[in-house]
């Protein structure tokens, strides 16, 4: 949901996304799941191309970013739903393809999902405390956790937070190099 993902702590951003959802379409949800294009690309390596009939496009792991960017930028105007519609069509078709996979390929998908959670390409926020605590204990909640190390010790947190205010996805094409001297 646009303009809700400003905080590096996914728990904060998820609550903000829920607030927007409630205000815009009067809908309350049980939680929020964030998935980025990286995990979709990995899934496409297993399923093979996914055809999006409404767009007359075959989406592969190799062209996913470019086609998504083209849909987001082509004939863009403030308030446009093109990108959201495209990603909705892609996710529905990708899920359909995953459901058709054999058992071995479904195990590959499961492994990719676990890797996606571990690498924070998938993040989860739930209102129910017990399942959310389980997710958080695995490091899958997207929280920013301030380290502690006890008496006589100082722990600090360093992280890169990036925001693109240009309404484009140029971030994908930027190479980054960060050096930290401690």
PDB file of C-alpha atoms in Angstrom:
ATOM      1  CA  UNK A   1       0.000   0.000   0.000  1.00  0.00           C
ATOM      2  CA  UNK A   2       1.496   3.236  -1.194  1.00  0.00           C
ATOM      3  CA  UNK A   3       2.883   5.732   1.362  1.00  0.00           C
ATOM      4  CA  UNK A   4       2.592   3.331   4.285  1.00  0.00           C
ATOM      5  CA  UNK A   5       6.023   1.703   4.200  1.00  0.00           C
ATOM      6  CA  UNK A   6       8.190   4.511   5.557  1.00  0.00           C
ATOM      7  CA  UNK A   7       9.429   2.922   8.736  1.00  0.00           C
ATOM      8  CA  UNK A   8      12.314   0.429   8.685  1.00  0.00           C
ATOM      9  CA  UNK A   9      10.424  -1.548  11.345  1.00  0.00           C
ATOM     10  CA  UNK A  10       7.828  -3.560   9.421  1.00  0.00           C
ATOM     11  CA  UNK A  11       5.560  -3.788  12.466  1.00  0.00           C
ATOM     12  CA  UNK A  12       5.136   0.006  12.378  1.00  0.00           C
ATOM     13  CA  UNK A  13       4.657   0.115   8.598  1.00  0.00           C
ATOM     14  CA  UNK A  14       2.150  -2.753   8.690  1.00  0.00           C
ATOM     15  CA  UNK A  15       0.014  -0.933  11.256  1.00  0.00           C
ATOM     16  CA  UNK A  16       0.151   2.190   9.093  1.00  0.00           C
ATOM     17  CA  UNK A  17      -0.907   0.167   6.018  1.00  0.00           C
ATOM     18  CA  UNK A  18      -3.848  -1.184   7.992  1.00  0.00           C
ATOM     19  CA  UNK A  19      -4.812   2.349   9.014  1.00  0.00           C
ATOM     20  CA  UNK A  20      -4.840   3.456   5.343  1.00  0.00           C
ATOM     21  CA  UNK A  21      -6.832   0.379   4.347  1.00  0.00           C
ATOM     22  CA  UNK A  22      -9.407   1.112   7.026  1.00  0.00           C
ATOM     23  CA  UNK A  23      -9.710   4.785   6.013  1.00  0.00           C
ATOM     24  CA  UNK A  24      -9.764   4.141   2.253  1.00  0.00           C
ATOM     25  CA  UNK A  25     -12.064   1.119   1.974  1.00  0.00           C
ATOM     26  CA  UNK A  26     -13.378   0.627   5.508  1.00  0.00           C
ATOM     27  CA  UNK A  27     -11.748  -2.780   5.863  1.00  0.00           C
ATOM     28  CA  UNK A  28     -10.048  -4.297   8.882  1.00  0.00           C
ATOM     29  CA  UNK A  29      -7.615  -7.191   8.465  1.00  0.00           C
ATOM     30  CA  UNK A  30      -6.052  -9.785  10.749  1.00  0.00           C
ATOM     31  CA  UNK A  31      -2.536  -8.971   9.648  1.00  0.00           C
ATOM     32  CA  UNK A  32      -0.234  -7.817   6.877  1.00  0.00           C
ATOM     33  CA  UNK A  33       2.095  -9.839   4.661  1.00  0.00           C
ATOM     34  CA  UNK A  34       4.753  -8.024   2.633  1.00  0.00           C
ATOM     35  CA  UNK A  35       6.365  -9.754  -0.327  1.00  0.00           C
ATOM     36  CA  UNK A  36       8.910  -8.165  -2.649  1.00  0.00           C
ATOM     37  CA  UNK A  37       9.728  -8.889  -6.278  1.00  0.00           C
ATOM     38  CA  UNK A  38      12.832 -10.860  -5.324  1.00  0.00           C
ATOM     39  CA  UNK A  39      10.770 -13.745  -3.976  1.00  0.00           C
ATOM     40  CA  UNK A  40       8.438 -13.612  -6.992  1.00  0.00           C
ATOM     41  CA  UNK A  41      11.472 -13.848  -9.267  1.00  0.00           C
ATOM     42  CA  UNK A  42      12.763 -16.874  -7.361  1.00  0.00           C
ATOM     43  CA  UNK A  43       9.333 -18.540  -7.620  1.00  0.00           C
ATOM     44  CA  UNK A  44       9.298 -17.923 -11.377  1.00  0.00           C
ATOM     45  CA  UNK A  45      12.570 -19.872 -11.630  1.00  0.00           C
ATOM     46  CA  UNK A  46      10.643 -22.897 -10.333  1.00  0.00           C
ATOM     47  CA  UNK A  47       7.312 -22.429 -12.129  1.00  0.00           C
ATOM     48  CA  UNK A  48       8.687 -21.168 -15.397  1.00  0.00           C
ATOM     49  CA  UNK A  49       7.005 -18.320 -17.283  1.00  0.00           C
ATOM     50  CA  UNK A  50       3.587 -17.091 -16.198  1.00  0.00           C
ATOM     51  CA  UNK A  51       1.311 -15.741 -18.924  1.00  0.00           C
ATOM     52  CA  UNK A  52      -0.776 -12.703 -18.023  1.00  0.00           C
ATOM     53  CA  UNK A  53      -3.599 -12.738 -20.553  1.00  0.00           C
ATOM     54  CA  UNK A  54      -4.871  -9.242 -19.700  1.00  0.00           C
ATOM     55  CA  UNK A  55      -1.429  -7.854 -20.512  1.00  0.00           C
ATOM     56  CA  UNK A  56      -0.496 -10.336 -23.262  1.00  0.00           C
ATOM     57  CA  UNK A  57       2.816 -10.883 -21.456  1.00  0.00           C
ATOM     58  CA  UNK A  58       4.905 -13.880 -20.484  1.00  0.00           C
ATOM     59  CA  UNK A  59       6.567 -13.007 -17.191  1.00  0.00           C
ATOM     60  CA  UNK A  60       9.823 -14.784 -16.369  1.00  0.00           C
ATOM     61  CA  UNK A  61      12.369 -14.403 -13.605  1.00  0.00           C
ATOM     62  CA  UNK A  62      14.532 -12.572 -16.163  1.00  0.00           C
ATOM     63  CA  UNK A  63      11.970  -9.944 -17.213  1.00  0.00           C
ATOM     64  CA  UNK A  64       9.921  -9.536 -14.022  1.00  0.00           C
ATOM     65  CA  UNK A  65      11.592  -6.322 -12.847  1.00  0.00           C
ATOM     66  CA  UNK A  66      11.589  -4.698 -16.268  1.00  0.00           C
ATOM     67  CA  UNK A  67       7.946  -5.553 -17.035  1.00  0.00           C
ATOM     68  CA  UNK A  68       6.818  -4.409 -13.586  1.00  0.00           C
ATOM     69  CA  UNK A  69       8.726  -1.161 -14.037  1.00  0.00           C
ATOM     70  CA  UNK A  70       7.195  -0.661 -17.484  1.00  0.00           C
ATOM     71  CA  UNK A  71       3.681  -1.208 -16.111  1.00  0.00           C
ATOM     72  CA  UNK A  72       4.326   1.158 -13.211  1.00  0.00           C
ATOM     73  CA  UNK A  73       5.768   3.947 -15.370  1.00  0.00           C
ATOM     74  CA  UNK A  74       3.825   3.639 -18.630  1.00  0.00           C
ATOM     75  CA  UNK A  75       1.016   6.232 -18.693  1.00  0.00           C
ATOM     76  CA  UNK A  76       1.509   6.878 -14.972  1.00  0.00           C
ATOM     77  CA  UNK A  77      -0.575   9.487 -13.210  1.00  0.00           C
ATOM     78  CA  UNK A  78      -1.025  10.174  -9.475  1.00  0.00           C
ATOM     79  CA  UNK A  79      -3.558   7.723  -8.088  1.00  0.00           C
ATOM     80  CA  UNK A  80      -2.957   5.202 -10.872  1.00  0.00           C
ATOM     81  CA  UNK A  81      -3.774   1.569  -9.964  1.00  0.00           C
ATOM     82  CA  UNK A  82      -1.886   0.086 -12.944  1.00  0.00           C
ATOM     83  CA  UNK A  83       1.016  -1.278 -10.936  1.00  0.00           C
ATOM     84  CA  UNK A  84      -1.263  -2.733  -8.247  1.00  0.00           C
ATOM     85  CA  UNK A  85      -3.499  -4.333 -10.900  1.00  0.00           C
ATOM     86  CA  UNK A  86      -0.474  -5.790 -12.670  1.00  0.00           C
ATOM     87  CA  UNK A  87       1.008  -7.213  -9.457  1.00  0.00           C
ATOM     88  CA  UNK A  88      -2.384  -8.629  -8.432  1.00  0.00           C
ATOM     89  CA  UNK A  89      -2.706 -10.407 -11.788  1.00  0.00           C
ATOM     90  CA  UNK A  90       0.860 -11.685 -11.495  1.00  0.00           C
ATOM     91  CA  UNK A  91       0.414 -12.988  -7.945  1.00  0.00           C
ATOM     92  CA  UNK A  92      -2.853 -14.760  -8.775  1.00  0.00           C
ATOM     93  CA  UNK A  93      -1.354 -16.425 -11.838  1.00  0.00           C
ATOM     94  CA  UNK A  94       1.840 -17.320  -9.995  1.00  0.00           C
ATOM     95  CA  UNK A  95      -0.150 -18.953  -7.176  1.00  0.00           C
ATOM     96  CA  UNK A  96      -2.155 -20.900  -9.781  1.00  0.00           C
ATOM     97  CA  UNK A  97       1.094 -22.156 -11.324  1.00  0.00           C
ATOM     98  CA  UNK A  98       2.519 -23.130  -7.922  1.00  0.00           C
ATOM     99  CA  UNK A  99      -0.628 -25.132  -7.149  1.00  0.00           C
ATOM    100  CA  UNK A 100      -0.070 -27.146 -10.362  1.00  0.00           C
ATOM    101  CA  UNK A 101       3.504 -28.107  -9.441  1.00  0.00           C
ATOM    102  CA  UNK A 102       4.559 -31.606  -8.492  1.00  0.00           C
ATOM    103  CA  UNK A 103       5.615 -32.515  -4.957  1.00  0.00           C
ATOM    104  CA  UNK A 104       9.359 -32.029  -5.534  1.00  0.00           C
ATOM    105  CA  UNK A 105       8.835 -28.611  -7.062  1.00  0.00           C
ATOM    106  CA  UNK A 106       6.485 -27.634  -4.220  1.00  0.00           C
ATOM    107  CA  UNK A 107       9.279 -28.524  -1.795  1.00  0.00           C
ATOM    108  CA  UNK A 108      11.561 -26.183  -3.750  1.00  0.00           C
ATOM    109  CA  UNK A 109       8.927 -23.457  -3.372  1.00  0.00           C
ATOM    110  CA  UNK A 110       8.727 -24.143   0.357  1.00  0.00           C
ATOM    111  CA  UNK A 111      12.498 -23.778   0.586  1.00  0.00           C
ATOM    112  CA  UNK A 112      12.307 -20.489  -1.318  1.00  0.00           C
ATOM    113  CA  UNK A 113       9.612 -19.241   1.053  1.00  0.00           C
ATOM    114  CA  UNK A 114      11.774 -20.090   4.069  1.00  0.00           C
ATOM    115  CA  UNK A 115      14.747 -18.364   2.443  1.00  0.00           C
ATOM    116  CA  UNK A 116      12.514 -15.375   1.630  1.00  0.00           C
ATOM    117  CA  UNK A 117      11.483 -15.071   5.272  1.00  0.00           C
ATOM    118  CA  UNK A 118      15.075 -15.458   6.468  1.00  0.00           C
ATOM    119  CA  UNK A 119      16.340 -12.796   4.038  1.00  0.00           C
ATOM    120  CA  UNK A 120      13.404 -10.452   4.798  1.00  0.00           C
ATOM    121  CA  UNK A 121      11.911 -10.620   1.317  1.00  0.00           C
ATOM    122  CA  UNK A 122       8.731 -11.736   3.102  1.00  0.00           C
ATOM    123  CA  UNK A 123       7.650 -10.083   6.355  1.00  0.00           C
ATOM    124  CA  UNK A 124       4.597 -10.703   8.505  1.00  0.00           C
ATOM    125  CA  UNK A 125       2.544  -8.814  11.055  1.00  0.00           C
ATOM    126  CA  UNK A 126      -0.412 -10.487  12.797  1.00  0.00           C
ATOM    127  CA  UNK A 127      -2.758  -9.183  15.477  1.00  0.00           C
ATOM    128  CA  UNK A 128      -2.947 -12.523  17.263  1.00  0.00           C
ATOM    129  CA  UNK A 129      -0.205 -12.531  19.855  1.00  0.00           C
ATOM    130  CA  UNK A 130       0.766 -16.226  19.905  1.00  0.00           C
ATOM    131  CA  UNK A 131       1.368 -16.672  16.162  1.00  0.00           C
ATOM    132  CA  UNK A 132       3.031 -13.233  15.931  1.00  0.00           C
ATOM    133  CA  UNK A 133       5.390 -14.127  18.774  1.00  0.00           C
ATOM    134  CA  UNK A 134       6.286 -17.353  16.949  1.00  0.00           C
ATOM    135  CA  UNK A 135       6.943 -15.415  13.731  1.00  0.00           C
ATOM    136  CA  UNK A 136       9.008 -12.831  15.598  1.00  0.00           C
ATOM    137  CA  UNK A 137      11.042 -15.508  17.387  1.00  0.00           C
ATOM    138  CA  UNK A 138      12.065 -16.806  13.948  1.00  0.00           C
ATOM    139  CA  UNK A 139      13.049 -13.299  12.843  1.00  0.00           C
ATOM    140  CA  UNK A 140      10.256 -13.128  10.243  1.00  0.00           C
ATOM    141  CA  UNK A 141       8.316 -10.171  11.628  1.00  0.00           C
ATOM    142  CA  UNK A 142      10.502  -7.442  10.173  1.00  0.00           C
ATOM    143  CA  UNK A 143      11.074  -5.795  13.531  1.00  0.00           C
ATOM    144  CA  UNK A 144      14.065  -3.557  14.107  1.00  0.00           C
ATOM    145  CA  UNK A 145      15.546  -5.014  17.250  1.00  0.00           C
ATOM    146  CA  UNK A 146      17.903  -2.931  19.349  1.00  0.00           C
ATOM    147  CA  UNK A 147      20.652  -5.207  20.620  1.00  0.00           C
ATOM    148  CA  UNK A 148      21.374  -5.478  24.333  1.00  0.00           C
ATOM    149  CA  UNK A 149      24.515  -6.850  25.886  1.00  0.00           C
ATOM    150  CA  UNK A 150      24.285  -6.316  29.624  1.00  0.00           C
ATOM    151  CA  UNK A 151      26.114  -4.208  32.171  1.00  0.00           C
ATOM    152  CA  UNK A 152      29.360  -2.491  31.195  1.00  0.00           C
ATOM    153  CA  UNK A 153      28.686  -3.050  27.523  1.00  0.00           C
ATOM    154  CA  UNK A 154      27.430  -0.825  24.743  1.00  0.00           C
ATOM    155  CA  UNK A 155      25.554  -2.223  21.791  1.00  0.00           C
ATOM    156  CA  UNK A 156      24.463  -0.191  18.818  1.00  0.00           C
ATOM    157  CA  UNK A 157      22.612  -0.775  15.585  1.00  0.00           C
ATOM    158  CA  UNK A 158      23.685   0.301  12.119  1.00  0.00           C
ATOM    159  CA  UNK A 159      21.416  -0.015   9.145  1.00  0.00           C
ATOM    160  CA  UNK A 160      20.757   1.484   5.766  1.00  0.00           C
ATOM    161  CA  UNK A 161      17.260   2.819   5.197  1.00  0.00           C
ATOM    162  CA  UNK A 162      16.424   3.908   1.686  1.00  0.00           C
ATOM    163  CA  UNK A 163      13.437   5.917   0.505  1.00  0.00           C
ATOM    164  CA  UNK A 164      12.592   6.783  -3.075  1.00  0.00           C
ATOM    165  CA  UNK A 165      10.417   9.877  -3.319  1.00  0.00           C
ATOM    166  CA  UNK A 166      10.482   9.912  -7.114  1.00  0.00           C
ATOM    167  CA  UNK A 167       7.498   7.550  -7.590  1.00  0.00           C
ATOM    168  CA  UNK A 168       9.715   5.271  -9.658  1.00  0.00           C
ATOM    169  CA  UNK A 169      11.611   2.112  -8.902  1.00  0.00           C
ATOM    170  CA  UNK A 170      15.037   3.334  -9.939  1.00  0.00           C
ATOM    171  CA  UNK A 171      16.444   1.911  -6.673  1.00  0.00           C
ATOM    172  CA  UNK A 172      16.631  -1.514  -8.327  1.00  0.00           C
ATOM    173  CA  UNK A 173      19.109  -0.179 -10.881  1.00  0.00           C
ATOM    174  CA  UNK A 174      21.391   1.580  -8.385  1.00  0.00           C
ATOM    175  CA  UNK A 175      24.591  -0.118  -7.255  1.00  0.00           C
ATOM    176  CA  UNK A 176      25.507   0.526  -3.654  1.00  0.00           C
ATOM    177  CA  UNK A 177      28.771   0.296  -1.798  1.00  0.00           C
ATOM    178  CA  UNK A 178      28.952   0.963   1.916  1.00  0.00           C
ATOM    179  CA  UNK A 179      32.033   0.937   4.100  1.00  0.00           C
ATOM    180  CA  UNK A 180      31.886   1.005   7.886  1.00  0.00           C
ATOM    181  CA  UNK A 181      34.929   1.480  10.021  1.00  0.00           C
ATOM    182  CA  UNK A 182      34.565   0.487  13.661  1.00  0.00           C
TER     183      UNK A 182
END
